[in-house]
Amino acid sequence: MDAIFQFPSLAVWTWVAWNWAALAIALTLLSLVIYLVLLFGKYLRICLNLFVDTRPPMMMGAVDFQRLKGEEVRFRSFDGTSLRGMHIPTPNRQAYKGTIIFCHEFGSDMHTCGRYARPLIDAGFDVFTFDFRGHGESSSLPKYRPLQWPSDKELEDVLGACAYVGSVLTAEGKDTEIGIFGISRGAGSSLLAAASDPNIKAIVCDGAFSTESTIIALIKKWAHIFARVKLVYAYHPDSVWRIVVWMLRRFAQPKLGCRFLSVDKALKEMQPRPILFIHGERDNYISVDQTRLLYEKAPSPKYLWMVSE
């Protein structure tokens, strides 16, 4: 006699449903992990090249402008690296208003101040300019490779310059409060220094940018050239690209002998003081949006000047 077929009980079907649901969730998570591994693994090297090897467009150097003359000195960065600096006094000593430290852009040297600082000197300010390590006649470290992204090494250089200028002002019986004026990477380094040095009372930033936001913008701009599948580079939230930037920094730092710092974080931690942000609207490398982002994060009082020409 044929066996009577018995339909599985509700408990059995419930067990199967729960296991299929768990299996589906597990497969979905596994697929997501595989996708992220492929995404980060395949294109991390490309993004690392963008981070390490992409250089800013050719800029005017110090030879393109009349150099300012002053007293050249040697001083020490916070980590002991020997740096070259120059003190340029205002010609009218009776009109002395204070001292400003000038921080040049990546790939230049201290003489770039001839393009920017002349009006300050004429207005009664002394200017102290210097070569960042790996630039001009300043020394460097064997494993350190300077890039256009502000790092702990540039911060140590700026803080060393602040300490040196402070010691000179103290010896002359002057107020040790100073201003700081930075260009591009020098602007970011100035903001980093201002967040930790209370003697910096005013900041001028020309072409400042956020490393994180700029790298994300570069990845979005160039990823389609390298990625064959649009899904790999499109439709991702910024949180995914922030993970990529985090990984880039972790991979690049040991290779370059430095630690990249966050200008965004420095602005959030900074005590209020006057900050003037300047950016050229014709800048084809760093978008004006980058300066606007920093301006929004900066404490008041703050000022924004967009230069059209």
PDB file of C-alpha atoms in Angstrom:
ATOM      1  CA  MET A   1       0.000   0.000   0.000  1.00  0.00           C
ATOM      2  CA  ASP A   2       1.349   3.363  -1.015  1.00  0.00           C
ATOM      3  CA  ALA A   3       2.534   5.536   1.793  1.00  0.00           C
ATOM      4  CA  ILE A   4       0.306   8.466   2.502  1.00  0.00           C
ATOM      5  CA  PHE A   5       2.098  11.758   1.687  1.00  0.00           C
ATOM      6  CA  GLN A   6       2.151  14.118   4.625  1.00  0.00           C
ATOM      7  CA  PHE A   7       2.532  17.847   3.964  1.00  0.00           C
ATOM      8  CA  PRO A   8       5.349  19.346   6.037  1.00  0.00           C
ATOM      9  CA  SER A   9       4.206  20.959   9.215  1.00  0.00           C
ATOM     10  CA  LEU A  10       4.143  24.701   9.786  1.00  0.00           C
ATOM     11  CA  ALA A  11       7.137  24.374  12.095  1.00  0.00           C
ATOM     12  CA  VAL A  12       9.172  22.819   9.286  1.00  0.00           C
ATOM     13  CA  TRP A  13       8.243  25.576   6.848  1.00  0.00           C
ATOM     14  CA  THR A  14       9.040  28.208   9.450  1.00  0.00           C
ATOM     15  CA  TRP A  15      12.467  26.642   9.983  1.00  0.00           C
ATOM     16  CA  VAL A  16      13.115  26.596   6.203  1.00  0.00           C
ATOM     17  CA  ALA A  17      11.945  30.202   5.788  1.00  0.00           C
ATOM     18  CA  TRP A  18      14.155  31.450   8.587  1.00  0.00           C
ATOM     19  CA  ASN A  19      17.169  29.607   7.208  1.00  0.00           C
ATOM     20  CA  TRP A  20      16.555  30.852   3.669  1.00  0.00           C
ATOM     21  CA  ALA A  21      16.260  34.399   5.020  1.00  0.00           C
ATOM     22  CA  ALA A  22      19.484  33.990   6.957  1.00  0.00           C
ATOM     23  CA  LEU A  23      21.163  32.515   3.878  1.00  0.00           C
ATOM     24  CA  ALA A  24      19.937  35.391   1.700  1.00  0.00           C
ATOM     25  CA  ILE A  25      21.230  37.950   4.196  1.00  0.00           C
ATOM     26  CA  ALA A  26      24.562  36.146   4.433  1.00  0.00           C
ATOM     27  CA  LEU A  27      24.906  35.989   0.640  1.00  0.00           C
ATOM     28  CA  THR A  28      24.003  39.683   0.344  1.00  0.00           C
ATOM     29  CA  LEU A  29      26.596  40.649   2.931  1.00  0.00           C
ATOM     30  CA  LEU A  30      29.171  38.397   1.284  1.00  0.00           C
ATOM     31  CA  SER A  31      28.456  39.975  -2.105  1.00  0.00           C
ATOM     32  CA  LEU A  32      28.830  43.435  -0.582  1.00  0.00           C
ATOM     33  CA  VAL A  33      32.144  42.493   1.022  1.00  0.00           C
ATOM     34  CA  ILE A  34      33.433  41.016  -2.250  1.00  0.00           C
ATOM     35  CA  TYR A  35      32.350  44.141  -4.117  1.00  0.00           C
ATOM     36  CA  LEU A  36      34.082  46.442  -1.632  1.00  0.00           C
ATOM     37  CA  VAL A  37      37.237  44.323  -1.712  1.00  0.00           C
ATOM     38  CA  LEU A  38      37.272  44.499  -5.512  1.00  0.00           C
ATOM     39  CA  LEU A  39      36.528  48.223  -5.420  1.00  0.00           C
ATOM     40  CA  PHE A  40      39.188  49.118  -2.881  1.00  0.00           C
ATOM     41  CA  GLY A  41      41.707  46.517  -4.023  1.00  0.00           C
ATOM     42  CA  LYS A  42      41.550  47.214  -7.757  1.00  0.00           C
ATOM     43  CA  TYR A  43      41.382  50.988  -7.627  1.00  0.00           C
ATOM     44  CA  LEU A  44      43.272  51.796  -4.443  1.00  0.00           C
ATOM     45  CA  ARG A  45      46.538  51.705  -6.381  1.00  0.00           C
ATOM     46  CA  ILE A  46      45.131  54.113  -8.971  1.00  0.00           C
ATOM     47  CA  CYS A  47      43.833  56.439  -6.269  1.00  0.00           C
ATOM     48  CA  LEU A  48      47.177  56.191  -4.472  1.00  0.00           C
ATOM     49  CA  ASN A  49      48.883  57.375  -7.645  1.00  0.00           C
ATOM     50  CA  LEU A  50      46.483  60.330  -7.794  1.00  0.00           C
ATOM     51  CA  PHE A  51      47.296  61.132  -4.187  1.00  0.00           C
ATOM     52  CA  VAL A  52      51.074  60.726  -4.417  1.00  0.00           C
ATOM     53  CA  ASP A  53      52.012  61.543  -8.000  1.00  0.00           C
ATOM     54  CA  THR A  54      49.480  64.160  -9.131  1.00  0.00           C
ATOM     55  CA  ARG A  55      51.196  67.537  -9.068  1.00  0.00           C
ATOM     56  CA  PRO A  56      49.619  70.993  -9.132  1.00  0.00           C
ATOM     57  CA  PRO A  57      49.818  72.820 -12.458  1.00  0.00           C
ATOM     58  CA  MET A  58      52.943  74.854 -13.133  1.00  0.00           C
ATOM     59  CA  MET A  59      53.038  77.935 -10.954  1.00  0.00           C
ATOM     60  CA  MET A  60      55.059  81.120 -11.058  1.00  0.00           C
ATOM     61  CA  GLY A  61      58.215  80.856  -8.996  1.00  0.00           C
ATOM     62  CA  ALA A  62      60.244  83.365  -7.063  1.00  0.00           C
ATOM     63  CA  VAL A  63      62.315  84.217 -10.166  1.00  0.00           C
ATOM     64  CA  ASP A  64      59.155  85.646 -11.774  1.00  0.00           C
ATOM     65  CA  PHE A  65      58.991  88.423  -9.186  1.00  0.00           C
ATOM     66  CA  GLN A  66      61.342  90.967  -7.743  1.00  0.00           C
ATOM     67  CA  ARG A  67      62.868  89.481  -4.634  1.00  0.00           C
ATOM     68  CA  LEU A  68      62.615  91.193  -1.304  1.00  0.00           C
ATOM     69  CA  LYS A  69      65.850  91.644   0.599  1.00  0.00           C
ATOM     70  CA  GLY A  70      66.378  90.860   4.245  1.00  0.00           C
ATOM     71  CA  GLU A  71      68.576  89.157   6.813  1.00  0.00           C
ATOM     72  CA  GLU A  72      68.934  85.426   6.174  1.00  0.00           C
ATOM     73  CA  VAL A  73      69.069  83.149   9.213  1.00  0.00           C
ATOM     74  CA  ARG A  74      69.084  79.463  10.115  1.00  0.00           C
ATOM     75  CA  PHE A  75      66.671  78.119  12.692  1.00  0.00           C
ATOM     76  CA  ARG A  76      65.295  74.772  13.824  1.00  0.00           C
ATOM     77  CA  SER A  77      61.989  73.121  13.134  1.00  0.00           C
ATOM     78  CA  PHE A  78      60.258  71.549  16.129  1.00  0.00           C
ATOM     79  CA  ASP A  79      61.888  68.206  15.283  1.00  0.00           C
ATOM     80  CA  GLY A  80      65.354  69.774  14.925  1.00  0.00           C
ATOM     81  CA  THR A  81      65.497  70.020  11.124  1.00  0.00           C
ATOM     82  CA  SER A  82      67.625  72.957   9.978  1.00  0.00           C
ATOM     83  CA  LEU A  83      65.604  75.514   8.014  1.00  0.00           C
ATOM     84  CA  ARG A  84      66.482  78.702   6.164  1.00  0.00           C
ATOM     85  CA  GLY A  85      64.577  81.871   6.946  1.00  0.00           C
ATOM     86  CA  MET A  86      64.732  85.579   6.221  1.00  0.00           C
ATOM     87  CA  HIS A  87      63.645  88.563   8.269  1.00  0.00           C
ATOM     88  CA  ILE A  88      62.393  91.501   6.189  1.00  0.00           C
ATOM     89  CA  PRO A  89      61.868  94.633   8.302  1.00  0.00           C
ATOM     90  CA  THR A  90      59.520  97.423   7.376  1.00  0.00           C
ATOM     91  CA  PRO A  91      61.549 100.439   6.200  1.00  0.00           C
ATOM     92  CA  ASN A  92      59.626 102.799   8.468  1.00  0.00           C
ATOM     93  CA  ARG A  93      60.519 101.612  11.953  1.00  0.00           C
ATOM     94  CA  GLN A  94      58.352 104.296  13.526  1.00  0.00           C
ATOM     95  CA  ALA A  95      55.286 102.774  11.837  1.00  0.00           C
ATOM     96  CA  TYR A  96      55.972  99.188  13.012  1.00  0.00           C
ATOM     97  CA  LYS A  97      52.660  97.350  13.503  1.00  0.00           C
ATOM     98  CA  GLY A  98      53.766  93.772  14.150  1.00  0.00           C
ATOM     99  CA  THR A  99      55.381  90.708  12.584  1.00  0.00           C
ATOM    100  CA  ILE A 100      53.834  88.330  10.064  1.00  0.00           C
ATOM    101  CA  ILE A 101      55.169  84.869   9.190  1.00  0.00           C
ATOM    102  CA  PHE A 102      54.871  83.980   5.500  1.00  0.00           C
ATOM    103  CA  CYS A 103      54.390  80.307   4.503  1.00  0.00           C
ATOM    104  CA  HIS A 104      55.055  79.601   0.824  1.00  0.00           C
ATOM    105  CA  GLU A 105      53.246  77.149  -1.431  1.00  0.00           C
ATOM    106  CA  PHE A 106      54.399  73.635  -2.361  1.00  0.00           C
ATOM    107  CA  GLY A 107      57.247  73.552  -4.884  1.00  0.00           C
ATOM    108  CA  SER A 108      58.419  77.093  -4.181  1.00  0.00           C
ATOM    109  CA  ASP A 109      60.641  78.770  -1.591  1.00  0.00           C
ATOM    110  CA  MET A 110      60.742  81.677   0.818  1.00  0.00           C
ATOM    111  CA  HIS A 111      61.310  84.246  -1.939  1.00  0.00           C
ATOM    112  CA  THR A 112      57.716  83.765  -3.137  1.00  0.00           C
ATOM    113  CA  CYS A 113      56.850  86.358  -0.525  1.00  0.00           C
ATOM    114  CA  GLY A 114      57.995  88.948  -3.072  1.00  0.00           C
ATOM    115  CA  ARG A 115      54.726  88.360  -4.903  1.00  0.00           C
ATOM    116  CA  TYR A 116      52.487  88.723  -1.861  1.00  0.00           C
ATOM    117  CA  ALA A 117      54.112  90.460   1.092  1.00  0.00           C
ATOM    118  CA  ARG A 118      55.322  93.792  -0.293  1.00  0.00           C
ATOM    119  CA  PRO A 119      52.100  95.687   0.640  1.00  0.00           C
ATOM    120  CA  LEU A 120      52.368  94.339   4.190  1.00  0.00           C
ATOM    121  CA  ILE A 121      55.921  95.640   4.542  1.00  0.00           C
ATOM    122  CA  ASP A 122      54.914  99.021   3.137  1.00  0.00           C
ATOM    123  CA  ALA A 123      52.030  99.110   5.634  1.00  0.00           C
ATOM    124  CA  GLY A 124      54.411  98.780   8.595  1.00  0.00           C
ATOM    125  CA  PHE A 125      54.687  95.031   9.167  1.00  0.00           C
ATOM    126  CA  ASP A 126      57.903  93.049   9.485  1.00  0.00           C
ATOM    127  CA  VAL A 127      57.764  89.779   7.525  1.00  0.00           C
ATOM    128  CA  PHE A 128      59.550  86.555   8.379  1.00  0.00           C
ATOM    129  CA  THR A 129      59.640  84.105   5.474  1.00  0.00           C
ATOM    130  CA  PHE A 130      61.256  80.660   5.362  1.00  0.00           C
ATOM    131  CA  ASP A 131      61.812  77.543   3.265  1.00  0.00           C
ATOM    132  CA  PHE A 132      59.792  74.498   4.249  1.00  0.00           C
ATOM    133  CA  ARG A 133      61.898  71.352   4.576  1.00  0.00           C
ATOM    134  CA  GLY A 134      62.700  69.825   1.214  1.00  0.00           C
ATOM    135  CA  HIS A 135      62.410  73.259  -0.418  1.00  0.00           C
ATOM    136  CA  GLY A 136      64.913  75.994  -1.172  1.00  0.00           C
ATOM    137  CA  GLU A 137      67.969  75.721   1.062  1.00  0.00           C
ATOM    138  CA  SER A 138      66.287  74.051   4.029  1.00  0.00           C
ATOM    139  CA  SER A 139      67.303  70.556   5.051  1.00  0.00           C
ATOM    140  CA  SER A 140      65.046  67.518   4.977  1.00  0.00           C
ATOM    141  CA  LEU A 141      64.805  63.993   6.342  1.00  0.00           C
ATOM    142  CA  PRO A 142      66.053  60.918   4.423  1.00  0.00           C
ATOM    143  CA  LYS A 143      62.671  59.156   4.245  1.00  0.00           C
ATOM    144  CA  TYR A 144      60.515  62.245   3.878  1.00  0.00           C
ATOM    145  CA  ARG A 145      58.998  63.179   0.526  1.00  0.00           C
ATOM    146  CA  PRO A 146      57.105  66.488   0.462  1.00  0.00           C
ATOM    147  CA  LEU A 147      53.748  66.638  -1.287  1.00  0.00           C
ATOM    148  CA  GLN A 148      51.130  69.338  -1.727  1.00  0.00           C
ATOM    149  CA  TRP A 149      49.117  67.946   1.208  1.00  0.00           C
ATOM    150  CA  PRO A 150      49.858  69.464   4.667  1.00  0.00           C
ATOM    151  CA  SER A 151      51.495  67.007   7.048  1.00  0.00           C
ATOM    152  CA  ASP A 152      52.956  66.916  10.541  1.00  0.00           C
ATOM    153  CA  LYS A 153      56.332  67.896   9.054  1.00  0.00           C
ATOM    154  CA  GLU A 154      55.027  71.186   7.675  1.00  0.00           C
ATOM    155  CA  LEU A 155      53.288  71.824  10.994  1.00  0.00           C
ATOM    156  CA  GLU A 156      56.597  71.328  12.825  1.00  0.00           C
ATOM    157  CA  ASP A 157      58.282  73.748  10.408  1.00  0.00           C
ATOM    158  CA  VAL A 158      55.671  76.472  10.965  1.00  0.00           C
ATOM    159  CA  LEU A 159      55.723  76.006  14.734  1.00  0.00           C
ATOM    160  CA  GLY A 160      59.518  76.185  14.626  1.00  0.00           C
ATOM    161  CA  ALA A 161      59.284  79.472  12.726  1.00  0.00           C
ATOM    162  CA  CYS A 162      56.770  80.800  15.271  1.00  0.00           C
ATOM    163  CA  ALA A 163      59.045  79.837  18.162  1.00  0.00           C
ATOM    164  CA  TYR A 164      62.068  81.432  16.504  1.00  0.00           C
ATOM    165  CA  VAL A 165      60.231  84.678  15.736  1.00  0.00           C
ATOM    166  CA  GLY A 166      58.834  84.704  19.266  1.00  0.00           C
ATOM    167  CA  SER A 167      62.331  84.435  20.742  1.00  0.00           C
ATOM    168  CA  VAL A 168      63.553  87.316  18.554  1.00  0.00           C
ATOM    169  CA  LEU A 169      60.611  89.519  19.527  1.00  0.00           C
ATOM    170  CA  THR A 170      61.158  88.720  23.198  1.00  0.00           C
ATOM    171  CA  ALA A 171      64.842  89.636  22.917  1.00  0.00           C
ATOM    172  CA  GLU A 172      63.843  92.956  21.307  1.00  0.00           C
ATOM    173  CA  GLY A 173      61.273  93.664  24.000  1.00  0.00           C
ATOM    174  CA  LYS A 174      58.347  93.463  21.583  1.00  0.00           C
ATOM    175  CA  ASP A 175      54.947  91.816  21.840  1.00  0.00           C
ATOM    176  CA  THR A 176      55.194  88.138  20.841  1.00  0.00           C
ATOM    177  CA  GLU A 177      51.747  88.077  19.225  1.00  0.00           C
ATOM    178  CA  ILE A 178      52.081  87.484  15.470  1.00  0.00           C
ATOM    179  CA  GLY A 179      50.080  87.102  12.284  1.00  0.00           C
ATOM    180  CA  ILE A 180      50.508  84.370   9.689  1.00  0.00           C
ATOM    181  CA  PHE A 181      50.011  84.402   5.910  1.00  0.00           C
ATOM    182  CA  GLY A 182      49.985  81.137   3.941  1.00  0.00           C
ATOM    183  CA  ILE A 183      49.631  80.191   0.286  1.00  0.00           C
ATOM    184  CA  SER A 184      47.980  76.894  -0.786  1.00  0.00           C
ATOM    185  CA  ARG A 185      49.695  74.138   1.244  1.00  0.00           C
ATOM    186  CA  GLY A 186      51.280  76.903   3.299  1.00  0.00           C
ATOM    187  CA  ALA A 187      47.770  78.167   4.064  1.00  0.00           C
ATOM    188  CA  GLY A 188      46.704  74.760   5.348  1.00  0.00           C
ATOM    189  CA  SER A 189      49.886  74.513   7.421  1.00  0.00           C
ATOM    190  CA  SER A 190      49.164  77.975   8.839  1.00  0.00           C
ATOM    191  CA  LEU A 191      45.712  76.870   9.979  1.00  0.00           C
ATOM    192  CA  LEU A 192      47.184  73.745  11.573  1.00  0.00           C
ATOM    193  CA  ALA A 193      49.720  75.868  13.458  1.00  0.00           C
ATOM    194  CA  ALA A 194      47.123  78.424  14.547  1.00  0.00           C
ATOM    195  CA  ALA A 195      45.062  75.659  16.137  1.00  0.00           C
ATOM    196  CA  SER A 196      47.919  74.908  18.559  1.00  0.00           C
ATOM    197  CA  ASP A 197      49.766  78.230  18.948  1.00  0.00           C
ATOM    198  CA  PRO A 198      47.787  80.921  20.813  1.00  0.00           C
ATOM    199  CA  ASN A 199      50.348  83.597  19.853  1.00  0.00           C
ATOM    200  CA  ILE A 200      49.023  83.509  16.275  1.00  0.00           C
ATOM    201  CA  LYS A 201      46.375  86.222  16.463  1.00  0.00           C
ATOM    202  CA  ALA A 202      45.418  86.694  12.796  1.00  0.00           C
ATOM    203  CA  ILE A 203      45.480  84.424   9.737  1.00  0.00           C
ATOM    204  CA  VAL A 204      45.401  85.050   5.990  1.00  0.00           C
ATOM    205  CA  CYS A 205      44.852  81.952   3.824  1.00  0.00           C
ATOM    206  CA  ASP A 206      45.227  82.207   0.054  1.00  0.00           C
ATOM    207  CA  GLY A 207      44.070  79.064  -1.754  1.00  0.00           C
ATOM    208  CA  ALA A 208      43.550  76.933   1.352  1.00  0.00           C
ATOM    209  CA  PHE A 209      41.919  73.537   0.891  1.00  0.00           C
ATOM    210  CA  SER A 210      40.778  70.441   2.734  1.00  0.00           C
ATOM    211  CA  THR A 211      42.905  67.401   1.909  1.00  0.00           C
ATOM    212  CA  GLU A 212      39.951  65.046   2.327  1.00  0.00           C
ATOM    213  CA  SER A 213      37.524  67.045   0.175  1.00  0.00           C
ATOM    214  CA  THR A 214      40.125  67.764  -2.509  1.00  0.00           C
ATOM    215  CA  ILE A 215      41.142  64.106  -2.835  1.00  0.00           C
ATOM    216  CA  ILE A 216      37.493  63.046  -3.106  1.00  0.00           C
ATOM    217  CA  ALA A 217      36.966  65.671  -5.818  1.00  0.00           C
ATOM    218  CA  LEU A 218      40.034  64.420  -7.725  1.00  0.00           C
ATOM    219  CA  ILE A 219      38.900  60.802  -7.465  1.00  0.00           C
ATOM    220  CA  LYS A 220      35.444  61.676  -8.783  1.00  0.00           C
ATOM    221  CA  LYS A 221      37.010  63.725 -11.572  1.00  0.00           C
ATOM    222  CA  TRP A 222      39.482  61.107 -12.810  1.00  0.00           C
ATOM    223  CA  ALA A 223      38.060  57.714 -11.749  1.00  0.00           C
ATOM    224  CA  HIS A 224      36.023  57.290 -14.945  1.00  0.00           C
ATOM    225  CA  ILE A 225      39.251  57.268 -16.971  1.00  0.00           C
ATOM    226  CA  PHE A 226      40.545  54.172 -15.169  1.00  0.00           C
ATOM    227  CA  ALA A 227      37.349  52.353 -14.224  1.00  0.00           C
ATOM    228  CA  ARG A 228      35.663  50.440 -17.041  1.00  0.00           C
ATOM    229  CA  VAL A 229      32.501  49.704 -15.089  1.00  0.00           C
ATOM    230  CA  LYS A 230      30.498  52.796 -14.194  1.00  0.00           C
ATOM    231  CA  LEU A 231      29.140  51.137 -11.058  1.00  0.00           C
ATOM    232  CA  VAL A 232      32.687  51.114  -9.658  1.00  0.00           C
ATOM    233  CA  TYR A 233      33.091  54.890  -9.631  1.00  0.00           C
ATOM    234  CA  ALA A 234      29.541  56.261  -9.755  1.00  0.00           C
ATOM    235  CA  TYR A 235      26.601  56.347  -7.383  1.00  0.00           C
ATOM    236  CA  HIS A 236      28.733  56.072  -4.236  1.00  0.00           C
ATOM    237  CA  PRO A 237      27.954  58.234  -1.195  1.00  0.00           C
ATOM    238  CA  ASP A 238      30.754  60.422   0.121  1.00  0.00           C
ATOM    239  CA  SER A 239      31.146  58.044   3.069  1.00  0.00           C
ATOM    240  CA  VAL A 240      32.602  55.442   0.675  1.00  0.00           C
ATOM    241  CA  TRP A 241      35.108  57.939  -0.695  1.00  0.00           C
ATOM    242  CA  ARG A 242      36.033  59.004   2.832  1.00  0.00           C
ATOM    243  CA  ILE A 243      36.950  55.380   3.523  1.00  0.00           C
ATOM    244  CA  VAL A 244      39.084  55.399   0.359  1.00  0.00           C
ATOM    245  CA  VAL A 245      40.834  58.595   1.500  1.00  0.00           C
ATOM    246  CA  TRP A 246      41.422  57.069   4.940  1.00  0.00           C
ATOM    247  CA  MET A 247      43.009  54.014   3.314  1.00  0.00           C
ATOM    248  CA  LEU A 248      45.084  56.192   0.981  1.00  0.00           C
ATOM    249  CA  ARG A 249      46.514  58.118   3.892  1.00  0.00           C
ATOM    250  CA  ARG A 250      47.320  54.934   5.806  1.00  0.00           C
ATOM    251  CA  PHE A 251      49.102  53.440   2.798  1.00  0.00           C
ATOM    252  CA  ALA A 252      50.921  56.638   1.819  1.00  0.00           C
ATOM    253  CA  GLN A 253      52.158  57.810   5.217  1.00  0.00           C
ATOM    254  CA  PRO A 254      54.799  55.085   5.808  1.00  0.00           C
ATOM    255  CA  LYS A 255      55.976  55.442   2.223  1.00  0.00           C
ATOM    256  CA  LEU A 256      56.375  59.217   2.468  1.00  0.00           C
ATOM    257  CA  GLY A 257      57.686  59.419   6.031  1.00  0.00           C
ATOM    258  CA  CYS A 258      55.014  61.740   7.394  1.00  0.00           C
ATOM    259  CA  ARG A 259      51.514  61.898   8.840  1.00  0.00           C
ATOM    260  CA  PHE A 260      48.878  63.846   6.931  1.00  0.00           C
ATOM    261  CA  LEU A 261      46.784  66.129   9.097  1.00  0.00           C
ATOM    262  CA  SER A 262      43.213  67.363   8.810  1.00  0.00           C
ATOM    263  CA  VAL A 263      42.740  71.090   8.239  1.00  0.00           C
ATOM    264  CA  ASP A 264      39.003  70.567   8.804  1.00  0.00           C
ATOM    265  CA  LYS A 265      39.647  69.212  12.298  1.00  0.00           C
ATOM    266  CA  ALA A 266      42.052  72.061  13.070  1.00  0.00           C
ATOM    267  CA  LEU A 267      39.374  74.626  12.215  1.00  0.00           C
ATOM    268  CA  LYS A 268      36.862  72.925  14.490  1.00  0.00           C
ATOM    269  CA  GLU A 269      39.341  72.962  17.394  1.00  0.00           C
ATOM    270  CA  MET A 270      40.653  76.486  16.791  1.00  0.00           C
ATOM    271  CA  GLN A 271      39.987  79.293  19.238  1.00  0.00           C
ATOM    272  CA  PRO A 272      38.263  82.257  17.533  1.00  0.00           C
ATOM    273  CA  ARG A 273      40.536  84.786  15.861  1.00  0.00           C
ATOM    274  CA  PRO A 274      40.302  86.804  12.615  1.00  0.00           C
ATOM    275  CA  ILE A 275      40.724  84.638   9.496  1.00  0.00           C
ATOM    276  CA  LEU A 276      40.711  85.957   5.936  1.00  0.00           C
ATOM    277  CA  PHE A 277      40.147  83.332   3.229  1.00  0.00           C
ATOM    278  CA  ILE A 278      41.210  84.300  -0.312  1.00  0.00           C
ATOM    279  CA  HIS A 279      40.693  82.234  -3.456  1.00  0.00           C
ATOM    280  CA  GLY A 280      40.967  82.916  -7.164  1.00  0.00           C
ATOM    281  CA  GLU A 281      37.880  82.027  -9.154  1.00  0.00           C
ATOM    282  CA  ARG A 282      40.103  81.068 -12.106  1.00  0.00           C
ATOM    283  CA  ASP A 283      42.025  78.448 -10.115  1.00  0.00           C
ATOM    284  CA  ASN A 284      41.767  75.319 -12.272  1.00  0.00           C
ATOM    285  CA  TYR A 285      43.295  72.913  -9.736  1.00  0.00           C
ATOM    286  CA  ILE A 286      41.745  73.741  -6.367  1.00  0.00           C
ATOM    287  CA  SER A 287      38.068  74.597  -6.709  1.00  0.00           C
ATOM    288  CA  VAL A 288      36.705  77.698  -5.001  1.00  0.00           C
ATOM    289  CA  ASP A 289      34.296  75.296  -3.303  1.00  0.00           C
ATOM    290  CA  GLN A 290      37.196  74.034  -1.195  1.00  0.00           C
ATOM    291  CA  THR A 291      37.794  77.446   0.343  1.00  0.00           C
ATOM    292  CA  ARG A 292      34.061  77.926   0.865  1.00  0.00           C
ATOM    293  CA  LEU A 293      33.924  74.624   2.770  1.00  0.00           C
ATOM    294  CA  LEU A 294      36.728  75.729   5.081  1.00  0.00           C
ATOM    295  CA  TYR A 295      35.162  79.156   5.503  1.00  0.00           C
ATOM    296  CA  GLU A 296      31.911  77.562   6.661  1.00  0.00           C
ATOM    297  CA  LYS A 297      33.758  75.455   9.252  1.00  0.00           C
ATOM    298  CA  ALA A 298      35.919  78.287  10.591  1.00  0.00           C
ATOM    299  CA  PRO A 299      34.968  80.112  13.782  1.00  0.00           C
ATOM    300  CA  SER A 300      34.095  83.804  13.622  1.00  0.00           C
ATOM    301  CA  PRO A 301      35.356  86.419  13.016  1.00  0.00           C
ATOM    302  CA  LYS A 302      36.029  85.283   9.455  1.00  0.00           C
ATOM    303  CA  TYR A 303      36.091  86.872   6.020  1.00  0.00           C
ATOM    304  CA  LEU A 304      35.901  85.499   2.478  1.00  0.00           C
ATOM    305  CA  TRP A 305      37.370  87.219  -0.589  1.00  0.00           C
ATOM    306  CA  MET A 306      36.832  85.604  -3.986  1.00  0.00           C
ATOM    307  CA  VAL A 307      39.151  87.157  -6.572  1.00  0.00           C
ATOM    308  CA  SER A 308      37.725  87.200 -10.099  1.00  0.00           C
ATOM    309  CA  GLU A 309      40.933  88.205 -11.903  1.00  0.00           C
TER     310      GLU A 309
END
